Short mmCIF file of C-alpha atoms and ligand atoms in Angstrom, two decimals:
data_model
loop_
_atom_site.label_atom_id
_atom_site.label_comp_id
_atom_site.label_asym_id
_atom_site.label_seq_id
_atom_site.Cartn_x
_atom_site.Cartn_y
_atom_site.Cartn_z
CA UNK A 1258 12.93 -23.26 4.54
CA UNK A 1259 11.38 -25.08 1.51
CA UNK A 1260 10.76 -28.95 1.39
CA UNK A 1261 7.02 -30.80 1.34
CA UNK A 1262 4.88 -30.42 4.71
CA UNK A 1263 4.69 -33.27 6.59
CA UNK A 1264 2.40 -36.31 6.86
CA UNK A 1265 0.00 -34.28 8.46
CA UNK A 1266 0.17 -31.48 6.18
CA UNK A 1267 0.95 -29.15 8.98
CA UNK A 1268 4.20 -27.17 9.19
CA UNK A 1269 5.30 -25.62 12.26
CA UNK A 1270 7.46 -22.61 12.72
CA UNK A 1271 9.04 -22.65 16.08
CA UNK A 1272 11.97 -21.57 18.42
CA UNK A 1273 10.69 -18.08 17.47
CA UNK A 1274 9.60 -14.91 18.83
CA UNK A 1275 6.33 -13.38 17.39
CA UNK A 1276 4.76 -9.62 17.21
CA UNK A 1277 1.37 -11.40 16.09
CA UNK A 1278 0.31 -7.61 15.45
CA UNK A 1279 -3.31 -9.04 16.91
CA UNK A 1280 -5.53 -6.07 18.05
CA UNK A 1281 -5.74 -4.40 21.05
CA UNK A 1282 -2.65 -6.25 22.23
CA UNK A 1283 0.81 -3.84 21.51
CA UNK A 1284 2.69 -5.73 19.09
CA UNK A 1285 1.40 -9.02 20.12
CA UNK A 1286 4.58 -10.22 21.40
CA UNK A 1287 5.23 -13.97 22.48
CA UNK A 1288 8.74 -14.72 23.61
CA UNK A 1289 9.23 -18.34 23.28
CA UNK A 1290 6.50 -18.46 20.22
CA UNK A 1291 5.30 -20.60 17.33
CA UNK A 1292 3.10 -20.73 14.30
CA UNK A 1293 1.48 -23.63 12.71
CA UNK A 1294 0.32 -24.01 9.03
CA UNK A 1295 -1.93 -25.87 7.14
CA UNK A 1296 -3.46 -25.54 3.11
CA UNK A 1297 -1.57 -22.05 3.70
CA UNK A 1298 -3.06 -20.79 6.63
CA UNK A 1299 -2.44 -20.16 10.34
CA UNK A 1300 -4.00 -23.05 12.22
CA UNK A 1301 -2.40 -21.77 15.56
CA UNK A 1302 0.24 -18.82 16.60
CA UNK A 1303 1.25 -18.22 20.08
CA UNK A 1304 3.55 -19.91 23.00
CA UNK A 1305 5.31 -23.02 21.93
CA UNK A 1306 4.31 -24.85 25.18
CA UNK A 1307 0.57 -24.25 24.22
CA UNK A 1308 0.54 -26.08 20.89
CA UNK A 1309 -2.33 -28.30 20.68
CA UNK A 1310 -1.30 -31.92 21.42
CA UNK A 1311 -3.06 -33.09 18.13
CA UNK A 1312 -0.41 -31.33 16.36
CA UNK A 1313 2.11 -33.82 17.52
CA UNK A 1314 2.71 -36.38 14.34
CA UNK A 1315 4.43 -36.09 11.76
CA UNK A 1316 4.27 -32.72 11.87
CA UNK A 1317 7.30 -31.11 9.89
CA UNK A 1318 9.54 -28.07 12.10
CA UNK A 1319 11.33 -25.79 11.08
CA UNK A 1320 13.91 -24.15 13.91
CA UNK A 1321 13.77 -20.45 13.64
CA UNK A 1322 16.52 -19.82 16.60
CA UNK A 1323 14.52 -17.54 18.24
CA UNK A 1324 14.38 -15.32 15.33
CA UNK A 1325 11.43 -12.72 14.95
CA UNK A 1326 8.20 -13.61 12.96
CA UNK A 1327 5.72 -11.05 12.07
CA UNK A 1328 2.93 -10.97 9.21
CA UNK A 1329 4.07 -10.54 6.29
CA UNK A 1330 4.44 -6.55 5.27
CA UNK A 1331 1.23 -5.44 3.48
CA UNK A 1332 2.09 -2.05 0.79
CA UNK A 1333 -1.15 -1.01 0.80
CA UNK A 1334 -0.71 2.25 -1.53
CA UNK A 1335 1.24 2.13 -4.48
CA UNK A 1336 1.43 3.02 -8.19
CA UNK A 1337 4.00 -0.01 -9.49
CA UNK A 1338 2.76 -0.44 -12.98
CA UNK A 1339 4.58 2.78 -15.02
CA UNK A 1340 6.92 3.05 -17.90
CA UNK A 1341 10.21 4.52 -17.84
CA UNK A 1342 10.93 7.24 -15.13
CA UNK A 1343 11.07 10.70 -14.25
CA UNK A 1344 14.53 11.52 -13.23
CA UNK A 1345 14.31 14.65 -15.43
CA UNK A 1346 12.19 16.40 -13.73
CA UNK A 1347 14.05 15.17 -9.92
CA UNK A 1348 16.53 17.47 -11.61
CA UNK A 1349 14.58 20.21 -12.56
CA UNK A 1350 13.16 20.28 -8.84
CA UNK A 1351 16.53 19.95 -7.88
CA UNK A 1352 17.31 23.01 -10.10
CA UNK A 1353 13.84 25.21 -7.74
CA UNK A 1354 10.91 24.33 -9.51
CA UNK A 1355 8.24 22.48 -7.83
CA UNK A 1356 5.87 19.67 -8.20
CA UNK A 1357 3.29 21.87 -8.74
CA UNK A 1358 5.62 23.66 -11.71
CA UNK A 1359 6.15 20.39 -13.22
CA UNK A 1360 2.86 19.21 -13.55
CA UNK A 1361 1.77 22.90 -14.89
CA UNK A 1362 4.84 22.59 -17.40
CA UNK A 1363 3.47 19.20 -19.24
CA UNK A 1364 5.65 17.49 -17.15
CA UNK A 1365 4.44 15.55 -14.30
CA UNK A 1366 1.60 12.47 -13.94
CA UNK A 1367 0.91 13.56 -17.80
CA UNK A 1368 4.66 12.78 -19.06
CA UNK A 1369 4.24 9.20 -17.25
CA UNK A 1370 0.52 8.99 -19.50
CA UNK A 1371 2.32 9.51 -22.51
CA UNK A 1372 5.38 6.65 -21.24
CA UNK A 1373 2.85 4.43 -20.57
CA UNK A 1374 0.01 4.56 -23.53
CA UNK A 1375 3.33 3.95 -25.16
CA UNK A 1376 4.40 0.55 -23.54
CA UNK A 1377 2.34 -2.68 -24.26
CA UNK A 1378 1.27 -4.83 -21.44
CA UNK A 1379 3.86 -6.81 -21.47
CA UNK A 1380 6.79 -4.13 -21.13
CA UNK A 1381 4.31 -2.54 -18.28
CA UNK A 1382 4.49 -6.35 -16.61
CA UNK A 1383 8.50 -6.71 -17.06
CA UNK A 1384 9.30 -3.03 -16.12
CA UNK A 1385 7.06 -3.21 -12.72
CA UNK A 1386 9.10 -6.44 -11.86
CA UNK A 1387 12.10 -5.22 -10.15
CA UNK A 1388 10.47 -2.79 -8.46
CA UNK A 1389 7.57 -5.75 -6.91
CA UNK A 1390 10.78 -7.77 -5.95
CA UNK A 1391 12.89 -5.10 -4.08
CA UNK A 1392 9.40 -4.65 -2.33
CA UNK A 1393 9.16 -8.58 -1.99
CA UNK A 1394 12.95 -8.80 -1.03
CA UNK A 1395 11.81 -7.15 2.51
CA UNK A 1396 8.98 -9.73 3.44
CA UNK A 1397 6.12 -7.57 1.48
CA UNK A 1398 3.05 -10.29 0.77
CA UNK A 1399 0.61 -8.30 0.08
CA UNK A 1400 0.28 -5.42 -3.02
CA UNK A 1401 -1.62 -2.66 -3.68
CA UNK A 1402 -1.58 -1.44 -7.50
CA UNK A 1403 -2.99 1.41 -8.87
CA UNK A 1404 -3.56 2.39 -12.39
CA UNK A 1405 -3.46 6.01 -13.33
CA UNK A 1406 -1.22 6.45 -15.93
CA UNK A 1407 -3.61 5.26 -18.73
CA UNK A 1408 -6.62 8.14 -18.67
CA UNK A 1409 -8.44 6.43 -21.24
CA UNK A 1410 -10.33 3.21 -21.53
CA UNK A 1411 -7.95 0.68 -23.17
CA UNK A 1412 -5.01 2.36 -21.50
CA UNK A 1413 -6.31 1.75 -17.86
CA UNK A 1414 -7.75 -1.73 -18.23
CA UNK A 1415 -3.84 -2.56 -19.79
CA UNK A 1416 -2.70 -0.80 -16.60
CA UNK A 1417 -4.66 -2.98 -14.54
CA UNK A 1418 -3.99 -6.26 -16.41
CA UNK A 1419 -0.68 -5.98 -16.18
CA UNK A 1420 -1.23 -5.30 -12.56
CA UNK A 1421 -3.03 -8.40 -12.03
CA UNK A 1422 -0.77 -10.43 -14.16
CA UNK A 1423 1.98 -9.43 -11.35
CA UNK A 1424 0.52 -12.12 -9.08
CA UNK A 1425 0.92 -14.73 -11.78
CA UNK A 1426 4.66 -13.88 -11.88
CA UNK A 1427 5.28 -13.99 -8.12
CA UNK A 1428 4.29 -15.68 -5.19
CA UNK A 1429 1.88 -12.24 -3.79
CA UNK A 1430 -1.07 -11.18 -3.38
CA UNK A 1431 -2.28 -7.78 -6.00
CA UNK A 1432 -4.72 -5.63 -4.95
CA UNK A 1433 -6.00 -3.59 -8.03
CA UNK A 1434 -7.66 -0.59 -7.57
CA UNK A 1435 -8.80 1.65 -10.49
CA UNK A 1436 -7.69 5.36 -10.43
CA UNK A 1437 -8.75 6.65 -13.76
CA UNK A 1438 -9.56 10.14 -11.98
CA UNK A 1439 -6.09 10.83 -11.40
CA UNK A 1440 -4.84 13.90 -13.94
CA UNK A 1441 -6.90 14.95 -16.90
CA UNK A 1442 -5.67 13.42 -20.06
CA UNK A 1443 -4.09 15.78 -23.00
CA UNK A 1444 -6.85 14.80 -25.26
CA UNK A 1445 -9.48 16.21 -22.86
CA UNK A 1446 -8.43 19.80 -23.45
CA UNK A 1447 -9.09 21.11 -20.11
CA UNK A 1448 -12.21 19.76 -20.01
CA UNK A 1449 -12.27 18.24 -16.43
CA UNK A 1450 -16.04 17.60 -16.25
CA UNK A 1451 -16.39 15.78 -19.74
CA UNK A 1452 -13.63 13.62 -18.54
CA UNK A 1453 -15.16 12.22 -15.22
CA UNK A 1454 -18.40 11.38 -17.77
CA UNK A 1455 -15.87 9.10 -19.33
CA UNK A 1456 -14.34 7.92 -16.29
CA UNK A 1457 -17.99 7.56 -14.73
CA UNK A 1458 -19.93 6.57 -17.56
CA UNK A 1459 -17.34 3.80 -19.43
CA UNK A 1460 -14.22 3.59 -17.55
CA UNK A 1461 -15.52 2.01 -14.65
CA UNK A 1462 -18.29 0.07 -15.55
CA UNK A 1463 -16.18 -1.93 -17.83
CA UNK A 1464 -13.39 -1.92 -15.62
CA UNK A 1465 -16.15 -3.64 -13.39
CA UNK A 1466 -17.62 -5.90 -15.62
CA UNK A 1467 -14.31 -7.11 -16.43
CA UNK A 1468 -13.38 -7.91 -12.54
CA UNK A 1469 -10.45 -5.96 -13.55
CA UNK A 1470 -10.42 -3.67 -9.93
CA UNK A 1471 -10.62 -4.40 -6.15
CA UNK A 1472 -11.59 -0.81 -5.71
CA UNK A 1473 -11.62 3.38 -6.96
CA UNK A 1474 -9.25 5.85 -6.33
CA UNK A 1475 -9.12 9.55 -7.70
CA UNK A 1476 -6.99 12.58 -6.26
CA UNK A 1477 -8.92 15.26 -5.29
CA UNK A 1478 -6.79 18.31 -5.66
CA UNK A 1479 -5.97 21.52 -7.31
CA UNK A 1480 -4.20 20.05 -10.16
CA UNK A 1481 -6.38 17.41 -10.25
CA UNK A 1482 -10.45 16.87 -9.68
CA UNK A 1483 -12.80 18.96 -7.25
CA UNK A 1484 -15.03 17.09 -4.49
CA UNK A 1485 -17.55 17.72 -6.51
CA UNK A 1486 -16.19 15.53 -9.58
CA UNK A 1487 -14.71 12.56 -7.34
CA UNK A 1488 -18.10 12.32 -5.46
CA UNK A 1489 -19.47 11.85 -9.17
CA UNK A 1490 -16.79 9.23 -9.43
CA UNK A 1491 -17.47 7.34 -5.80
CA UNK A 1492 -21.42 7.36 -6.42
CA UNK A 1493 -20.45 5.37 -9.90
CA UNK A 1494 -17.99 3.08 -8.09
CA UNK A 1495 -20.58 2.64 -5.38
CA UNK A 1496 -23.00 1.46 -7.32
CA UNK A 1497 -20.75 -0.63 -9.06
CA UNK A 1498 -20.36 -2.48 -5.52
CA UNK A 1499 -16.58 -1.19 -5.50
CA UNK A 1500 -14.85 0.70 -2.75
CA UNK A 1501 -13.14 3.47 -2.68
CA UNK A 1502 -10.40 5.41 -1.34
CA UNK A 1503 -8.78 8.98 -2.12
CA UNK A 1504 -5.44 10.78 -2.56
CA UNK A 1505 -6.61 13.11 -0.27
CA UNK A 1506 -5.26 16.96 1.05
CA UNK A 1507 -2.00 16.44 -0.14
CA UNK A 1508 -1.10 19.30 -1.04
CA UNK A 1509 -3.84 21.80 -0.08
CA UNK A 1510 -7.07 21.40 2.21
CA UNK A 1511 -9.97 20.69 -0.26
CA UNK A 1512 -11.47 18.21 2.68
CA UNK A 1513 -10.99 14.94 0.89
CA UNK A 1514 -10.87 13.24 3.77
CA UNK A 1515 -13.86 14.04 4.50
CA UNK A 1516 -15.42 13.44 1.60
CA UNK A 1517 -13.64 9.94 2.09
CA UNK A 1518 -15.20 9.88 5.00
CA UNK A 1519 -18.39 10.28 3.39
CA UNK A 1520 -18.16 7.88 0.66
CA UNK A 1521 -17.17 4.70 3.57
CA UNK A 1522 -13.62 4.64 2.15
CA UNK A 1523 -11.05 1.82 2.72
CA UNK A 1524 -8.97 4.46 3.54
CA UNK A 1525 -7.79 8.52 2.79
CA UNK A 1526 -4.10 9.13 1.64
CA UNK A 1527 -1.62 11.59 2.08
CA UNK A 1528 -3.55 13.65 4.14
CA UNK A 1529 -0.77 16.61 5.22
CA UNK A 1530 -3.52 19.38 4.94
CA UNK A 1531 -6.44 17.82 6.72
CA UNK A 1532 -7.67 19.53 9.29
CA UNK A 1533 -10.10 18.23 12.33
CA UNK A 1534 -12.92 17.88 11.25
CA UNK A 1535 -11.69 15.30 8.83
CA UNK A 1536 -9.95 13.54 11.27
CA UNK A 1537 -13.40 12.91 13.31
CA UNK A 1538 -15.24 12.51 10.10
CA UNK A 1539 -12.76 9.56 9.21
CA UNK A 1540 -12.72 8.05 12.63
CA UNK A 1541 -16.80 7.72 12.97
CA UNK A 1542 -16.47 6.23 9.23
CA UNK A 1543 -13.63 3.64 10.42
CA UNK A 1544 -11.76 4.80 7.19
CA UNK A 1545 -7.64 4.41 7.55
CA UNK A 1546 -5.05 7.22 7.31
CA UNK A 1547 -2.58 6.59 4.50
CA UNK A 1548 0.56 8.40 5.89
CA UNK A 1549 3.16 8.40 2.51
CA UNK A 1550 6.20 9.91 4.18
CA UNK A 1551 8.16 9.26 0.66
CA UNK A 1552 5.92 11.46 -0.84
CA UNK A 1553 6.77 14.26 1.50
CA UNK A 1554 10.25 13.65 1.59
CA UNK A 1555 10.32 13.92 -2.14
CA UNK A 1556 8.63 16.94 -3.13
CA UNK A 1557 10.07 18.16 0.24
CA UNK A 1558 6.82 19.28 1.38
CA UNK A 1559 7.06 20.87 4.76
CA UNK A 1560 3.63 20.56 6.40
CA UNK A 1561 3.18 17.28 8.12
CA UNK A 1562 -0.06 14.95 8.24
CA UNK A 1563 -1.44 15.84 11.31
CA UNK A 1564 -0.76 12.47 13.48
CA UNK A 1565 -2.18 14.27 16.56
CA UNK A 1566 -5.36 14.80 15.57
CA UNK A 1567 -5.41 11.06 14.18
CA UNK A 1568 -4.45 9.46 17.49
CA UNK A 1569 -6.34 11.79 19.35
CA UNK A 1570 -9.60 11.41 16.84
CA UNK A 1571 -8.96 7.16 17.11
CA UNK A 1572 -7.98 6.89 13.49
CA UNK A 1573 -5.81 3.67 12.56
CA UNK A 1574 -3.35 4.85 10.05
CA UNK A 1575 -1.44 2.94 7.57
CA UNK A 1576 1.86 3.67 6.26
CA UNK A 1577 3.39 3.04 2.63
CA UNK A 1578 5.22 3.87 0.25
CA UNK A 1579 3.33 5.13 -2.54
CA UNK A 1580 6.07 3.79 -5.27
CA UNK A 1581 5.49 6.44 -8.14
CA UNK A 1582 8.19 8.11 -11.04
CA UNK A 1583 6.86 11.53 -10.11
CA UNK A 1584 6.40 11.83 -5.85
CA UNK A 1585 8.08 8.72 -4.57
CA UNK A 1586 10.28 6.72 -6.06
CA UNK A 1587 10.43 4.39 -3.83
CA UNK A 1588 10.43 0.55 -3.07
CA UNK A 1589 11.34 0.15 0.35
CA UNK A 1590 8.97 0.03 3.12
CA UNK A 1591 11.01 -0.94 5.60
CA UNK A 1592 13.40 2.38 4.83
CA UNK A 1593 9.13 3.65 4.69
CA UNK A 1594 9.10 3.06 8.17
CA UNK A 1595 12.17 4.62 9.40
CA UNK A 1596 10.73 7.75 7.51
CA UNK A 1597 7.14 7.74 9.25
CA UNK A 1598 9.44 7.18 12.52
CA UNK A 1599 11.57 10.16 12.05
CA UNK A 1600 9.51 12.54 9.82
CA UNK A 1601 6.38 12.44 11.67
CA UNK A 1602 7.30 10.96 14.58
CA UNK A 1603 5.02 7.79 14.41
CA UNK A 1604 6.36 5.28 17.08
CA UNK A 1605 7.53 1.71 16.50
CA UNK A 1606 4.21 0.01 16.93
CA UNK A 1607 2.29 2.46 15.46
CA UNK A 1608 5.10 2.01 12.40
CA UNK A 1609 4.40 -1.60 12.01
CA UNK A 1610 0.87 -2.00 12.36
CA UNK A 1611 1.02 0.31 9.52
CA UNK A 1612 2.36 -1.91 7.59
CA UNK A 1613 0.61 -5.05 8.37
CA UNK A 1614 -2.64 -4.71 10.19
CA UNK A 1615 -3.51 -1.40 9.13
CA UNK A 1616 -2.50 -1.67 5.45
CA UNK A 1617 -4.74 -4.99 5.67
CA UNK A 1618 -7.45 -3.14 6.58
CA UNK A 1619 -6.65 -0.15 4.05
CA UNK A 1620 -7.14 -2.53 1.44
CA UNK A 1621 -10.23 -4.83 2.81
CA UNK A 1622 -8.15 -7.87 3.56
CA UNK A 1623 -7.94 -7.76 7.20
CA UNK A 1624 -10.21 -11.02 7.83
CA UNK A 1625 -7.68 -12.62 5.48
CA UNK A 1626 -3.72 -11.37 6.59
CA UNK A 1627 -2.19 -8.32 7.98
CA UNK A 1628 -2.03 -10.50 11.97
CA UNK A 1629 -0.38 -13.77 12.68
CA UNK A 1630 -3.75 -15.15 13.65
CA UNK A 1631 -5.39 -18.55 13.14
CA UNK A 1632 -7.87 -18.65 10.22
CA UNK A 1633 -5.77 -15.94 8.29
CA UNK A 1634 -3.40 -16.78 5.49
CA UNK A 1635 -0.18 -17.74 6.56
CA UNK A 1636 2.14 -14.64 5.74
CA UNK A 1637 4.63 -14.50 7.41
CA UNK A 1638 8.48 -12.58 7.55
CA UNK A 1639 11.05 -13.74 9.74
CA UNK A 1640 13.90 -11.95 10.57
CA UNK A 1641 17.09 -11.74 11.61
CA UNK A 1642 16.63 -9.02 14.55
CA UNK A 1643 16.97 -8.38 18.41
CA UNK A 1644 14.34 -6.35 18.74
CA UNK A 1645 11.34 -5.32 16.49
CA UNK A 1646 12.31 -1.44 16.89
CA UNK A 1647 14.97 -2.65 14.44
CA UNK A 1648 12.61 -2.87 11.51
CA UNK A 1649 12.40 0.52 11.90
CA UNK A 1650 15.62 2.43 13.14
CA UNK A 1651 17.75 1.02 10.07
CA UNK A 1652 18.21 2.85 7.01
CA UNK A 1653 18.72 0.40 4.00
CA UNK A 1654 19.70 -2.43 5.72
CA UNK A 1655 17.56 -5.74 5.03
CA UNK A 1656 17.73 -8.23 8.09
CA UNK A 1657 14.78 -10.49 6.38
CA UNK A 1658 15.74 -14.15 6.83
CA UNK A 1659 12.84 -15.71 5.19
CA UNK A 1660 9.42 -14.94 3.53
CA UNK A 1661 6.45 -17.34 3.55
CA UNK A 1662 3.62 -16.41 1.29
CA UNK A 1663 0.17 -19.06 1.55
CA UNK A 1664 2.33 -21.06 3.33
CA UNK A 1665 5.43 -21.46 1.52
N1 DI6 B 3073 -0.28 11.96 -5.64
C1 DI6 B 3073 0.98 11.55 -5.74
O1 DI6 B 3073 1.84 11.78 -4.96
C2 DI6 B 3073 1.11 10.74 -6.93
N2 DI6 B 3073 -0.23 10.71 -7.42
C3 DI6 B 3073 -0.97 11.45 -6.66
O2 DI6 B 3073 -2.16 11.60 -6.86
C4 DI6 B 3073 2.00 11.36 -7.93
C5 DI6 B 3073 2.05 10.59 -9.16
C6 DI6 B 3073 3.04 11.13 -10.14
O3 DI6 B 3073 3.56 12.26 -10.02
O4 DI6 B 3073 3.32 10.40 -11.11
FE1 FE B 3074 -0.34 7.87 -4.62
#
């Protein structure tokens, strides 16, 4: 599907059927459909026999025999930039300890500190690679990074360099977001409250002043930081002008979503142990559920998010994969889907607007992609399906036929 646009600089997908993925609308579905680009965005997308008559000349077409086009798949939660892996300790889980063990063991998000501080920016950049292009390989357009790993000040600005650098290497769009408040660092000694001073007091203002983050993340948790300490770290990032979001109630209720809530997040992730009253907190705060089914299936957790209370509450939720060595090894979000589908019982629609228009807004780019929508960037995946349901039922099976990213 390459070659140069035509005279008129517009290039017109057609012969297709669309889920648009437009709000308020289902999937958006248009039977005998088209979409129309220009300087890499959607000038029009909708029936074929509607196509304004301007669009005419020289316009160049490309026959997608009535294949399926939807935006192109938005991974709006992951942790991509590591080194090495943690197979070891998938054994020693394998072998009854759990997550929980590991971590308390010096194992866990600490072994992956020590990996990383270890790497140089340019292994971090080479080893994320594969893993962005078996994410890519499935029509992803859109990234979400997260540092994490580094828990100090050189460590996480390498993080998220190399991060950023991923969109130099491949045609997709990084989002960055800095989650220095992830684990507490060796060198901190158990001294959780000194260590949000550094995160609050140097880590992020420099990550700021060096545009090096979209927005702040932290995991409020048990083994991690209290909602006391990630509310210091939000009211930093706040008046940094950056948003936030939160691994939240993942593995015990310590109402991080509603602190989320509080804070205006993007979004709240994980979210197995929230109970109502975060739900409603998150839904009057417009914040997005982050449902991470990978997560669950790896540490075989056994309490589900509660999607319920989320539909019942009006919550939009997102679904990804949150590609980590520890909790999710994992680079498929279409396989992603299938697990949200089965696991928690999220329908098809409900499936892919998680991964488009949802994970859009989860990472404050809905006004620019997550719908096939005039005015947004043209993002597109086309596939080689029957039905959309089939982005979802299939277990590692890729029917993408093409990607278009900007436009091309
Ligand atoms: N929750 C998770 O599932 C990942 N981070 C987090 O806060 C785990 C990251 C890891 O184990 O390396
Ligand atoms: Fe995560």
């Amino acid at each position: 599907m390459g070659g140069a646009n035509g005279k008129s600089g517009l290039r017109l997908w057609r012969n297709a059927r669309l889920a648009t993925m437009a709000e308020g609308a289902g999937l958006g579905i248009v039977e005998k459909g088209a979409v129309a680009v220009r300087d890499g965005l959607i000038v029009y997308a909708g029936a074929e026999a509607d196509i304004p008559a301007s669009f005419g000349q020289g316009i160049e077409t490309v026959d997608c025999a009535g294949r399926w086009i939807t935006p192109g798949l938005i991974d709006c939660h992951t942790h991509l930039v590591y080194a090495g892996n943690r197979a070891n300790e998938f054994e020693m889980r394998l072998a009854g300890a759990t997550y929980e063990e590991v971590a308390r063991a010096g194992g866990g998000i600490v072994s992956s500190v020590k990996s990383l501080r270890a790497a140089s920016e340019d292994e971090l950049v080479s080893q994320a690679l594969p893993r962005l292009d078996a994410l890519m390989a499935e029509g992803v357009t859109t990234v979400e990074v997260k540092s994490g790993y580094g828990l100090d000040l050189d460590n996480e600005k390498k993080s998220l360099r190399a991060a950023r650098r991923l969109a130099g290497e491949r045609p997709v769009t990084i989002r960055a977001t800095c989650l220095a408040a992830h684990a507490l660092p060796p060198e901190a000694k158990g001294d959780k409250d000194a260590f949000i001073d550094l995160v609050a007091g140097t880590i992020l203002p420099e990550v700021a002043a060096e545009k090096l983050a979209d927005a702040v993340d932290g995991f409020c948790e048990g083994i991690a930081f209290s909602p006391e300490q990630i509310a210091r770290v939000f009211d930093k990032a706040k008046a940094l002008g950056l948003p936030v979001k939160l691994h939240a109630d993942q593995l015990s209720n310590l109402h991080g979503a509603a602190l989320a809530a509080r804070y205006g997040a993007l979004s709240a992730d994980h979210l197995e142990y929230t109970d109502e009253e975060g739900a409603a907190a998150m839904a009057k705060a417009g914040a997005v559920a982050t449902i991470l089914p990978g997560a669950y299936y790896f540490i075989r957790e056994t309490k589900k998010p509660p999607v319920d209370l989320f539909r019942r509450h009006g919550v939009k939720m997102a679904v990804a994969t949150d590609s980590n060595p520890g909790t999710s090894p994992l680079t498929s979000l279409l396989l992603t889907m299938n697990m949200a589908a089965t696991l928690f019982g999220l329908t098809v629609e409900e499936c892919l607007a998680g991964v488009t228009r949802e994970a859009a807004r989860a990472v404050g780019l809905l006004d620019r992609t997550g719908t096939l929508e005039a005015g947004k960037s043209a993002d597109l995946a086309v596939w080689d399906i029957e039905r959309p349901a089939e982005l979802v039922y299939r277990m590692g099976f890729n029917p993408l036929h093409a990607r278009i990213w900007r436009g091309q």
